[in-house]
Short mmCIF file of C-alpha atoms and ligand atoms in Angstrom, two decimals:
data_model
loop_
_atom_site.label_atom_id
_atom_site.label_comp_id
_atom_site.label_asym_id
_atom_site.label_seq_id
_atom_site.Cartn_x
_atom_site.Cartn_y
_atom_site.Cartn_z
CA VAL A 1 -0.04 0.01 -0.10
CA SER A 2 1.37 3.29 -0.94
CA GLU A 3 1.37 6.25 1.58
CA THR A 4 -1.45 7.92 -0.25
CA GLY A 5 -3.76 4.93 0.26
CA PHE A 6 -3.42 3.14 -3.00
CA LEU A 7 -2.51 -0.46 -3.61
CA LEU A 8 0.60 -0.73 -5.73
CA PRO A 9 0.39 -3.67 -8.26
CA SER A 10 2.69 -6.52 -7.27
CA ILE A 11 4.52 -8.09 -10.25
CA PRO A 12 5.96 -11.67 -9.52
CA SER A 13 9.79 -11.51 -9.25
CA HIS A 14 10.39 -14.19 -12.01
CA GLU A 15 8.38 -12.03 -14.39
CA LYS A 16 10.53 -8.93 -13.65
CA LYS A 17 13.41 -8.10 -15.95
CA ALA A 18 15.96 -5.56 -15.22
CA ASP A 19 14.97 -3.52 -18.43
CA ASP A 20 11.26 -3.87 -17.81
CA VAL A 21 9.51 -0.58 -17.43
CA VAL A 22 7.02 -0.97 -14.80
CA PRO A 23 3.98 0.90 -15.63
CA HIS A 24 2.78 3.31 -12.82
CA VAL A 25 -0.75 2.22 -12.34
CA GLU A 26 -2.32 2.90 -8.94
CA ILE A 27 -5.26 0.82 -7.86
CA PRO A 28 -7.65 2.68 -5.21
CA LEU A 29 -7.56 0.72 -2.13
CA TYR A 30 -11.18 1.32 -1.55
CA PRO A 31 -13.77 0.63 -4.28
CA ILE A 32 -15.44 3.96 -3.35
CA PRO A 33 -13.26 6.98 -4.05
CA GLU A 34 -14.98 9.01 -1.33
CA PHE A 35 -14.26 6.75 1.53
CA ASP A 36 -11.88 8.27 3.80
CA LEU A 37 -10.71 6.19 6.69
CA LYS A 38 -9.86 9.30 8.88
CA THR A 39 -13.46 10.53 8.72
CA PHE A 40 -14.64 6.99 9.30
CA ASN A 41 -12.61 6.72 12.47
CA GLU A 42 -13.40 10.12 13.74
CA CYS A 43 -16.84 9.74 15.44
CA ILE A 44 -18.33 6.29 15.61
CA PRO A 45 -22.05 7.44 15.95
CA GLU A 46 -21.68 9.26 12.61
CA ARG A 47 -21.26 6.05 11.05
CA LYS A 48 -24.47 4.32 9.30
CA ALA A 49 -25.32 0.65 9.23
CA ILE A 50 -28.32 -0.36 7.25
CA PHE A 51 -29.74 -3.96 7.75
CA ASP A 52 -28.61 -5.15 4.42
CA HIS A 53 -25.03 -4.20 4.68
CA GLN A 54 -22.28 -5.48 2.39
CA ASN A 55 -19.99 -7.49 4.48
CA LYS A 56 -22.40 -10.14 6.08
CA GLU A 57 -20.13 -13.14 6.51
CA ILE A 58 -17.35 -11.04 8.36
CA ALA A 59 -20.01 -9.66 10.46
CA ALA A 60 -21.79 -12.92 11.13
CA ALA A 61 -18.39 -14.38 12.30
CA LEU A 62 -17.72 -11.85 14.76
CA ASP A 63 -21.10 -11.75 15.97
CA LEU A 64 -20.86 -15.46 16.74
CA LEU A 65 -17.69 -14.88 18.78
CA SER A 66 -19.56 -11.99 20.69
CA GLU A 67 -22.43 -14.30 21.48
CA TYR A 68 -20.00 -17.29 22.45
CA TRP A 69 -18.25 -14.93 24.98
CA GLU A 70 -21.39 -13.63 26.26
CA THR A 71 -23.23 -16.99 26.53
CA CYS A 72 -20.20 -18.56 27.84
CA GLN A 73 -18.85 -15.86 30.23
CA GLN A 74 -17.18 -16.83 33.33
CA THR A 75 -15.19 -13.92 34.03
CA LYS A 76 -15.18 -9.88 33.57
CA THR A 77 -12.45 -10.91 30.83
CA ASP A 78 -15.07 -12.77 28.83
CA GLU A 79 -17.68 -10.08 29.08
CA ASN A 80 -15.11 -7.63 27.64
CA ARG A 81 -14.31 -10.11 25.00
CA ALA A 82 -17.97 -10.14 24.02
CA LEU A 83 -18.19 -6.56 24.00
CA ALA A 84 -15.08 -6.01 21.79
CA PHE A 85 -16.29 -8.63 19.12
CA ALA A 86 -19.61 -6.78 19.16
CA ARG A 87 -17.96 -3.58 18.60
CA ALA A 88 -15.78 -5.14 15.78
CA ALA A 89 -18.94 -6.61 14.29
CA ALA A 90 -20.41 -3.05 14.40
CA ALA A 91 -17.41 -1.39 12.70
CA ILE A 92 -17.78 -4.11 9.76
CA LYS A 93 -21.38 -3.54 9.41
CA CYS A 94 -20.77 0.31 8.94
CA LEU A 95 -18.29 -0.15 5.94
CA PRO A 96 -19.79 1.62 3.01
CA PHE A 97 -18.45 -0.96 0.48
CA LYS A 98 -17.84 -4.65 0.22
CA ALA A 99 -14.42 -5.43 1.51
CA THR A 100 -12.28 -7.48 -1.15
CA ASN A 101 -8.82 -6.91 0.33
CA SER A 102 -7.51 -7.42 3.64
CA GLN A 103 -5.71 -4.02 3.56
CA GLN A 104 -9.14 -2.39 3.57
CA LEU A 105 -9.78 -3.82 6.88
CA LYS A 106 -6.52 -2.42 8.39
CA GLY A 107 -6.74 0.86 10.78
CA ILE A 108 -10.57 0.61 11.36
CA LYS A 109 -11.46 1.83 14.86
CA GLY A 110 -13.61 -0.56 16.59
CA LEU A 111 -12.06 -3.63 14.58
CA GLY A 112 -8.61 -2.96 16.16
CA ASN A 113 -5.42 -4.76 15.01
CA GLY A 114 -5.83 -7.76 16.95
CA HIS A 115 -7.82 -10.72 17.38
CA ALA A 116 -10.95 -9.55 15.55
CA LEU A 117 -8.94 -8.10 12.55
CA ARG A 118 -7.32 -11.80 12.31
CA VAL A 119 -10.78 -13.42 12.20
CA ALA A 120 -12.08 -10.64 9.64
CA THR A 121 -9.15 -11.31 7.47
CA GLN A 122 -9.30 -15.09 7.44
CA ILE A 123 -13.15 -14.80 6.60
CA LEU A 124 -12.44 -12.37 3.89
CA GLU A 125 -9.37 -14.49 2.30
CA SER A 126 -10.81 -17.86 2.50
CA GLY A 127 -14.23 -17.65 3.68
CA TYR A 128 -13.32 -19.93 6.65
CA CYS A 129 -12.12 -19.26 10.18
CA PRO A 130 -11.25 -22.47 12.14
CA GLU A 131 -11.90 -20.67 15.40
CA VAL A 132 -15.39 -19.65 14.57
CA GLU A 133 -16.34 -23.19 13.45
CA GLU A 134 -14.80 -24.72 16.59
CA LYS A 135 -16.89 -22.15 18.81
CA ARG A 136 -20.08 -22.54 16.65
CA ASN A 137 -20.07 -26.39 17.07
CA ASP A 138 -18.71 -26.44 20.80
CA LYS A 139 -21.16 -28.58 22.57
CA LYS A 140 -21.32 -26.75 25.77
CA PHE A 141 -22.07 -23.39 23.77
CA LEU A 142 -24.89 -25.27 21.91
CA SER A 143 -26.44 -26.12 25.22
CA LEU A 144 -26.09 -22.82 26.69
CA GLN A 145 -27.32 -20.99 23.73
CA ILE A 146 -30.52 -23.28 23.77
CA PHE A 147 -31.01 -22.25 27.62
CA CYS A 148 -30.32 -18.67 27.00
CA LYS A 149 -33.24 -18.68 24.48
CA VAL A 150 -35.58 -19.54 27.27
CA TYR A 151 -37.48 -16.45 28.26
CA GLY A 152 -35.92 -15.06 31.72
CA VAL A 153 -32.68 -17.19 31.49
CA GLY A 154 -29.27 -15.60 31.25
CA PRO A 155 -25.94 -16.90 31.19
CA SER A 156 -25.64 -17.81 35.04
CA ILE A 157 -28.85 -20.01 35.02
CA ALA A 158 -27.78 -21.52 31.81
CA GLU A 159 -24.42 -22.38 33.39
CA LYS A 160 -26.25 -23.78 36.37
CA TRP A 161 -28.35 -26.01 34.39
CA TYR A 162 -25.50 -27.13 32.47
CA ALA A 163 -23.62 -28.02 35.68
CA GLN A 164 -26.65 -29.92 36.54
CA GLY A 165 -26.37 -32.16 33.58
CA LEU A 166 -28.91 -30.57 31.35
CA ARG A 167 -28.25 -30.39 27.63
CA THR A 168 -31.15 -29.93 25.77
CA VAL A 169 -34.55 -28.04 25.94
CA GLU A 170 -36.24 -31.47 26.25
CA ASP A 171 -34.10 -31.78 29.57
CA VAL A 172 -35.18 -28.44 30.67
CA LYS A 173 -38.88 -29.33 29.97
CA LYS A 174 -38.34 -32.52 32.15
CA LEU A 175 -36.87 -30.50 35.02
CA ASP A 176 -39.12 -31.22 38.17
CA GLN A 177 -41.60 -28.32 37.82
CA GLN A 178 -41.02 -27.24 41.33
CA ASP A 179 -37.28 -26.26 40.27
CA ILE A 180 -38.77 -23.59 37.97
CA ALA A 181 -42.02 -23.06 39.67
CA ASN A 182 -40.52 -20.40 41.99
CA ASN A 183 -39.58 -18.32 38.86
CA ASP A 184 -42.89 -17.74 37.17
CA MET A 185 -40.85 -16.07 34.32
CA ILE A 186 -38.84 -18.85 33.49
CA ALA A 187 -41.59 -21.30 33.88
CA HIS A 188 -43.52 -19.57 31.36
CA GLY A 189 -40.20 -19.33 29.23
CA VAL A 190 -39.86 -23.09 29.42
CA ALA A 191 -43.53 -23.95 28.92
CA PHE A 192 -43.67 -21.62 25.94
CA TYR A 193 -40.37 -22.15 24.53
CA ASP A 194 -41.38 -23.11 21.01
CA ASP A 195 -44.09 -20.07 20.64
CA LEU A 196 -41.50 -17.60 22.00
CA ASN A 197 -38.75 -18.76 19.70
CA ARG A 198 -40.65 -18.61 16.38
CA PRO A 199 -39.93 -15.27 14.89
CA LEU A 200 -42.49 -12.62 15.30
CA LEU A 201 -43.33 -11.53 11.67
CA ARG A 202 -43.75 -7.83 10.83
CA ALA A 203 -47.31 -8.31 9.93
CA GLU A 204 -47.97 -9.88 13.22
CA ALA A 205 -46.17 -7.17 15.20
CA GLU A 206 -48.22 -4.52 13.24
CA ASN A 207 -51.37 -6.19 13.82
CA THR A 208 -50.66 -6.48 17.68
CA TYR A 209 -49.37 -2.90 17.82
CA LYS A 210 -52.69 -1.53 16.22
CA TYR A 211 -54.85 -3.84 18.64
CA ILE A 212 -53.02 -2.41 21.77
CA THR A 213 -52.63 1.00 20.60
CA ASP A 214 -56.28 1.44 19.83
CA LEU A 215 -57.28 0.21 23.15
CA ALA A 216 -54.73 2.64 24.70
CA LYS A 217 -56.39 5.67 22.72
CA LEU A 218 -59.82 4.60 24.21
CA ILE A 219 -58.29 5.24 27.48
CA LEU A 220 -56.29 8.38 26.80
CA PRO A 221 -57.07 9.62 23.37
CA SER A 222 -54.08 12.19 23.47
CA VAL A 223 -51.46 9.32 23.87
CA VAL A 224 -48.64 9.23 21.40
CA THR A 225 -47.38 5.70 20.50
CA SER A 226 -44.48 4.16 18.48
CA MET A 227 -43.48 0.74 17.45
CA ASN A 228 -39.89 0.70 18.57
CA GLY A 229 -37.14 -1.93 18.48
CA GLY A 230 -35.97 -3.96 15.43
CA PHE A 231 -39.00 -3.46 13.43
CA LEU A 232 -38.32 0.34 13.38
CA ARG A 233 -34.80 -0.31 12.02
CA GLY A 234 -36.36 -2.20 9.27
CA LYS A 235 -36.15 -5.81 10.50
CA SER A 236 -38.74 -8.20 8.80
CA SER A 237 -39.06 -10.27 12.08
CA GLY A 238 -38.08 -10.00 15.53
CA HIS A 239 -38.18 -11.68 18.81
CA ASP A 240 -40.84 -9.28 20.36
CA LEU A 241 -42.72 -6.20 19.79
CA ASP A 242 -41.67 -3.04 21.54
CA VAL A 243 -44.41 -0.30 22.08
CA LEU A 244 -43.50 3.01 23.56
CA PHE A 245 -46.18 5.21 24.91
CA SER A 246 -45.74 9.00 25.57
CA TYR A 247 -48.23 10.88 27.84
CA PRO A 248 -48.17 13.76 30.09
CA GLU A 249 -47.06 13.38 33.83
CA ARG A 250 -49.87 13.33 36.05
CA GLU A 251 -49.88 15.28 39.24
CA ASP A 252 -50.43 12.34 41.64
CA GLY A 253 -47.62 10.63 40.25
CA ASP A 254 -49.87 7.62 39.20
CA TYR A 255 -48.73 7.63 35.59
CA GLY A 256 -51.13 4.59 34.90
CA LEU A 257 -51.51 4.43 31.49
CA ILE A 258 -49.46 1.23 30.67
CA ALA A 259 -50.89 -0.38 33.80
CA ALA A 260 -54.41 0.51 32.46
CA VAL A 261 -53.79 -0.88 29.22
CA LEU A 262 -52.60 -4.07 30.82
CA ASP A 263 -55.60 -4.20 33.08
CA GLU A 264 -57.89 -3.99 29.81
CA LEU A 265 -55.99 -6.80 28.33
CA ASN A 266 -56.22 -8.78 31.50
CA LYS A 267 -59.89 -8.28 31.67
CA LYS A 268 -60.27 -9.49 28.19
CA GLY A 269 -58.27 -12.72 29.28
CA LEU A 270 -55.53 -11.94 26.64
CA VAL A 271 -52.42 -11.98 28.87
CA VAL A 272 -50.65 -15.25 29.82
CA TRP A 273 -48.13 -13.60 32.14
CA SER A 274 -46.93 -9.96 32.78
CA ARG A 275 -44.32 -8.33 35.12
CA ALA A 276 -44.13 -4.66 35.63
CA THR A 277 -40.50 -3.60 36.24
CA HIS A 278 -39.56 -1.06 38.75
CA THR A 279 -42.68 -1.18 40.53
CA ASP A 280 -43.47 -1.17 44.28
CA GLY A 281 -47.02 -2.46 43.95
CA PRO A 282 -49.30 -3.54 41.12
CA ARG A 283 -50.35 -0.11 40.11
CA LYS A 284 -47.47 1.98 41.43
CA VAL A 285 -44.78 2.01 38.92
CA ILE A 286 -41.98 4.41 40.13
CA GLU A 287 -40.88 7.59 38.80
CA ILE A 288 -42.30 8.11 35.64
CA ASN A 289 -43.23 11.49 37.41
CA SER A 290 -39.69 12.47 37.86
CA SER A 291 -39.06 14.26 34.60
CA PRO A 292 -35.68 13.90 33.28
CA LEU A 293 -35.46 17.85 33.67
CA SER A 294 -35.84 17.55 37.51
CA SER A 295 -34.34 14.10 38.54
CA GLY A 296 -30.58 13.73 39.02
CA SER A 297 -30.45 10.26 38.01
CA THR A 298 -29.70 8.81 34.52
CA LYS A 299 -30.59 5.36 35.36
CA GLU A 300 -32.84 3.52 33.23
CA HIS A 301 -36.16 3.44 34.97
CA LEU A 302 -38.75 3.90 32.26
CA PRO A 303 -41.92 1.72 33.59
CA THR A 304 -42.13 -1.35 31.42
CA MET A 305 -44.76 -4.00 31.42
CA MET A 306 -43.28 -7.15 30.11
CA ILE A 307 -46.04 -9.41 28.62
CA ILE A 308 -46.62 -12.70 27.35
CA PHE A 309 -49.59 -12.12 24.96
CA LYS A 310 -52.12 -14.24 23.16
CA TYR A 311 -51.92 -13.91 19.57
CA PRO A 312 -54.91 -15.33 17.32
CA LEU A 313 -53.89 -18.11 15.00
CA ASP A 314 -56.14 -16.39 12.42
CA ASP A 315 -54.58 -13.03 12.92
CA ARG A 316 -58.02 -11.64 13.57
CA PHE A 317 -58.62 -9.82 16.97
CA ASP A 318 -62.11 -8.67 16.33
CA GLU A 319 -63.71 -12.17 17.17
CA PHE A 320 -60.81 -13.27 19.23
CA GLU A 321 -61.21 -10.43 21.93
CA ARG A 322 -64.85 -11.33 22.38
CA ARG A 323 -64.09 -14.95 23.13
CA ASP A 324 -64.44 -16.43 26.65
CA PHE A 325 -60.96 -17.27 28.23
CA SER A 326 -62.24 -17.69 31.66
CA GLY A 327 -61.35 -21.63 31.32
CA GLU A 328 -57.79 -20.79 31.02
CA ARG A 329 -57.39 -18.50 33.91
CA ASN A 330 -56.42 -21.13 36.39
CA LEU A 331 -54.26 -23.36 34.45
CA GLY A 332 -50.48 -23.34 35.11
CA PRO A 333 -48.00 -22.55 32.27
CA PHE A 334 -47.38 -26.15 31.44
CA GLN A 335 -51.17 -26.87 31.22
CA LEU A 336 -51.74 -23.79 29.44
CA ALA A 337 -49.33 -24.53 26.80
CA ASN A 338 -50.34 -27.91 26.42
CA SER A 339 -54.05 -26.94 26.19
CA ASN A 340 -56.05 -26.90 22.92
CA ARG A 341 -55.56 -22.90 22.39
CA GLN A 342 -56.63 -20.83 19.52
CA TRP A 343 -53.39 -18.68 19.88
CA ARG A 344 -49.92 -18.55 20.18
CA ALA A 345 -47.76 -16.67 22.77
CA VAL A 346 -45.84 -13.63 21.71
CA ARG A 347 -43.80 -11.23 23.53
CA VAL A 348 -44.79 -7.70 24.07
CA ASP A 349 -42.93 -4.81 26.06
CA LEU A 350 -45.11 -1.66 26.99
CA VAL A 351 -42.86 1.13 27.69
CA GLY A 352 -44.21 4.33 29.35
CA SER A 353 -42.49 7.85 28.93
CA THR A 354 -43.50 11.29 29.91
CA ASN A 355 -43.66 13.76 26.83
CA ALA A 356 -40.36 15.25 27.92
CA GLN A 357 -38.55 11.87 27.97
CA TYR A 358 -40.44 10.52 24.63
CA PRO A 359 -37.39 11.64 22.10
CA TYR A 360 -34.90 10.05 24.35
CA ALA A 361 -37.02 6.95 25.07
CA GLN A 362 -37.41 6.58 21.34
CA ILE A 363 -33.72 6.49 20.63
CA GLY A 364 -33.13 4.41 23.53
CA TRP A 365 -35.87 1.78 22.47
CA THR A 366 -34.95 1.93 18.85
CA GLY A 367 -31.49 0.51 19.37
CA SER A 368 -29.76 -1.18 18.16
CA LYS A 369 -28.23 -2.15 21.53
CA GLN A 370 -24.76 -1.66 20.07
CA TYR A 371 -25.74 1.57 18.39
CA ASN A 372 -26.91 2.77 21.94
CA ARG A 373 -23.75 1.75 23.38
CA SER A 374 -21.74 3.85 20.72
CA LEU A 375 -23.91 6.85 21.19
CA ARG A 376 -23.72 6.90 25.04
CA GLN A 377 -19.95 6.14 25.11
CA TYR A 378 -19.63 9.00 22.64
CA ALA A 379 -21.86 11.22 24.83
CA LYS A 380 -19.70 10.68 27.86
CA ASP A 381 -16.24 10.92 26.32
CA SER A 382 -16.71 13.65 23.80
CA LEU A 383 -19.17 16.01 25.46
CA ASN A 384 -19.21 14.70 29.20
CA TYR A 385 -23.03 14.29 28.92
CA SER A 386 -24.89 11.15 30.21
CA LEU A 387 -27.41 9.83 27.76
CA SER A 388 -30.23 7.40 28.56
CA SER A 389 -33.66 6.69 27.49
CA MET A 390 -34.73 9.18 30.40
CA GLY A 391 -32.93 12.08 29.16
CA LEU A 392 -29.51 13.90 28.40
CA HIS A 393 -27.75 15.27 31.22
CA ASP A 394 -24.92 17.74 31.13
CA ASN A 395 -22.50 16.57 33.77
CA GLY A 396 -20.21 19.92 33.43
CA GLN A 397 -23.16 22.08 33.97
CA ASN A 398 -25.32 19.75 36.15
CA ARG A 399 -28.56 20.20 33.87
CA TRP A 400 -30.92 18.36 31.84
CA ILE A 401 -31.17 19.18 28.30
CA ALA A 402 -34.68 19.31 26.84
CA ALA A 403 -35.68 17.97 23.55
CA GLN A 404 -38.76 17.95 21.51
CA THR A 405 -37.70 15.31 18.83
CA GLU A 406 -35.14 12.72 18.05
CA GLN A 407 -33.66 15.52 15.70
CA ASP A 408 -33.24 17.67 18.42
CA VAL A 409 -31.23 14.91 20.54
CA PHE A 410 -28.82 14.44 17.72
CA HIS A 411 -28.40 18.03 17.52
CA HIS A 412 -27.60 18.48 21.06
CA LEU A 413 -25.11 15.71 20.73
CA LYS A 414 -23.44 17.49 17.78
CA LEU A 415 -24.31 14.59 15.44
CA THR A 416 -25.85 14.27 12.04
CA TYR A 417 -29.26 12.74 12.31
CA ARG A 418 -29.46 9.21 11.43
CA GLU A 419 -32.57 7.50 10.59
CA PRO A 420 -33.55 4.22 12.62
CA TRP A 421 -32.88 1.92 9.60
CA GLU A 422 -29.34 3.48 9.60
CA ARG A 423 -28.80 2.36 13.37
CA ASN A 424 -28.29 -1.35 12.51
CA PHE A 425 -25.07 -1.44 14.33
N1 DCT B 501 -31.80 -2.33 24.36
C1 DCT B 501 -30.66 -1.63 24.82
N2 DCT B 501 -29.94 -2.29 25.62
C2 DCT B 501 -30.33 -3.79 26.06
C3 DCT B 501 -31.62 -4.23 25.58
C4 DCT B 501 -32.39 -3.48 24.57
O1 DCT B 501 -30.37 -0.55 24.60
N3 DCT B 501 -29.61 -4.38 26.70
C5 DCT B 501 -32.75 -1.42 23.41
C6 DCT B 501 -32.16 -1.55 22.02
C7 DCT B 501 -33.41 -2.20 21.12
C8 DCT B 501 -34.61 -2.06 22.09
O2 DCT B 501 -34.15 -1.64 23.43
C9 DCT B 501 -35.44 -3.21 22.24
O3 DCT B 501 -34.64 -4.44 22.46
P1 DCT B 501 -34.87 -5.88 22.09
O4 DCT B 501 -36.20 -6.23 21.67
O5 DCT B 501 -34.16 -6.67 22.82
O6 DCT B 501 -34.08 -5.56 20.56
P2 DCT B 501 -34.43 -5.68 18.87
O7 DCT B 501 -33.42 -4.86 18.45
O8 DCT B 501 -35.96 -4.97 18.95
O9 DCT B 501 -34.43 -7.10 18.62
P3 DCT B 501 -35.45 -8.06 18.49
O10 DCT B 501 -35.94 -7.94 16.89
O11 DCT B 501 -34.90 -9.64 18.72
O12 DCT B 501 -36.72 -7.83 19.20
MG1 MG B 502 -37.58 -6.09 19.97
#
C-alpha cells in the first residue's frame, strides 16, 4: 500500500526483467473513492449501518464470537471479549463498501488490529475461520445457547443447568416443575419455549401494535405511541414487539396508562403472564413522574410492562377478543401451553414515557443495543454528557437538556441525524 492509500500492483519476481519498464498504475485501496478512513474513525455514531450491509459473512463471524463469549462468560474478561467482538462486528456493518482486500480492514476503529482483525481477514481471504467453526460447534456453547433462549434465562442460570447435567430443551422441560416454579418468568419461558422462539413477523407485530394502541387511545385519546425496536430499524421479523407510549405527567404520580392498558388486556383474558419492572406495587410503577429535567439520575427506569400475550392463530382480533378465556385462567403455564388453544404466545413490552422523555426513550428503544452503546460512550467521552432513555444530562453544567424530537437529540449531541434503519450496528 502506498502512503497515499493506493494499492501498488505487485509483479511476480520471476517476470521482472532488469530493463522492464514498470507501468505506474495505482489501484485505489477502496472501491468507493469518497471513503476516507480518517473521517470514518473520527466519530463512531456518525457511521451508518443499514440492515442489508455488504459484509455479512465477516460480521456474522464476529457476532458469533461475541455471542459465544456473552453466553459462556465466566469472568469479566469474557464479558469484555463479548463487547470487543460486538464493537468489531459493528464497525464491519458500517463499512460503505464490500471489502475485497484485507488491506481495506486495517486501521478501522472498533475492529482494532488484534484478534477480531485476524478473524475478519481469514473470513475475507478464505471464507473460513477455524476458531469460529470450532466455537459454533462447541457442545457446551450449543447447550447454553438453547438455555439462554428460554425467556428469563441468562448466562448464569444456563451455566447452572449445564452443571446439573442438562443439555437440551427437552431436558429443561423435564425438570421437576418445582425447580422452576419459584420463578414464574422462567416457568413460562420453558412452557412456551417453542412459541416464543418462533420469529414474530412484521405483519403480526403490526397487527398486535394496532390492537394494543387502539385500546390505549380509548383510555387516553391524546396518547402518542410508536412501534420501536428492530421493526423500526427495518427488520422483517423479531423476537418481540416493543411499544412505546408518551403521555403527560400526572400530578398524583400515578402515570397509570400502561398499567391501565394491561388491566384491559387482562380483563379480556389476553395476557398469559406479565411483570411490571420498577414497581413497588401492582399499580404503583415508580418515577415516571420524575421528569428528566428535574431528576438527578440517569438510570434506566422507564416503567415497562413485560407481557406474554395471546396472539390469534388466524390473525384476527375482532372475534378473538370477544371469546371467553375464563377456562384458561387457573391453568399453570405447562397446562396452558399444552391446552387446545387458538392462540400463540408472543412477547410484548409496553414502555411508558412522559412527553419530555419521549425523544430520548425513542432513541433508546429503537436501538440497536450496540448503536446505543456507541452513542452513550461518545456522549460521555466527547461531551461529558450522560445519555439514557430518560434524558440527556450535561454533567459539566449539572443540567438536563430538553428535546422535542429525536432530531433535537442528535443536534444536542452535535451529530448528524440518522434514520432508525441506519442504526443497525
Ligand atoms: N436495548 C438496549 N440495551 C439492551 C436491550 C435493549 O439498549 N440491553 C434497546 C435496543 C433495542 C430495544 O431496546 C429493544 O430491545 P430488543 O427487543 O431486545 O431488541 P430488538 O433490536 O428489538 O431485537 P428483536 O428484533 O430481537 O426484538
Ligand atoms: Mg424487539
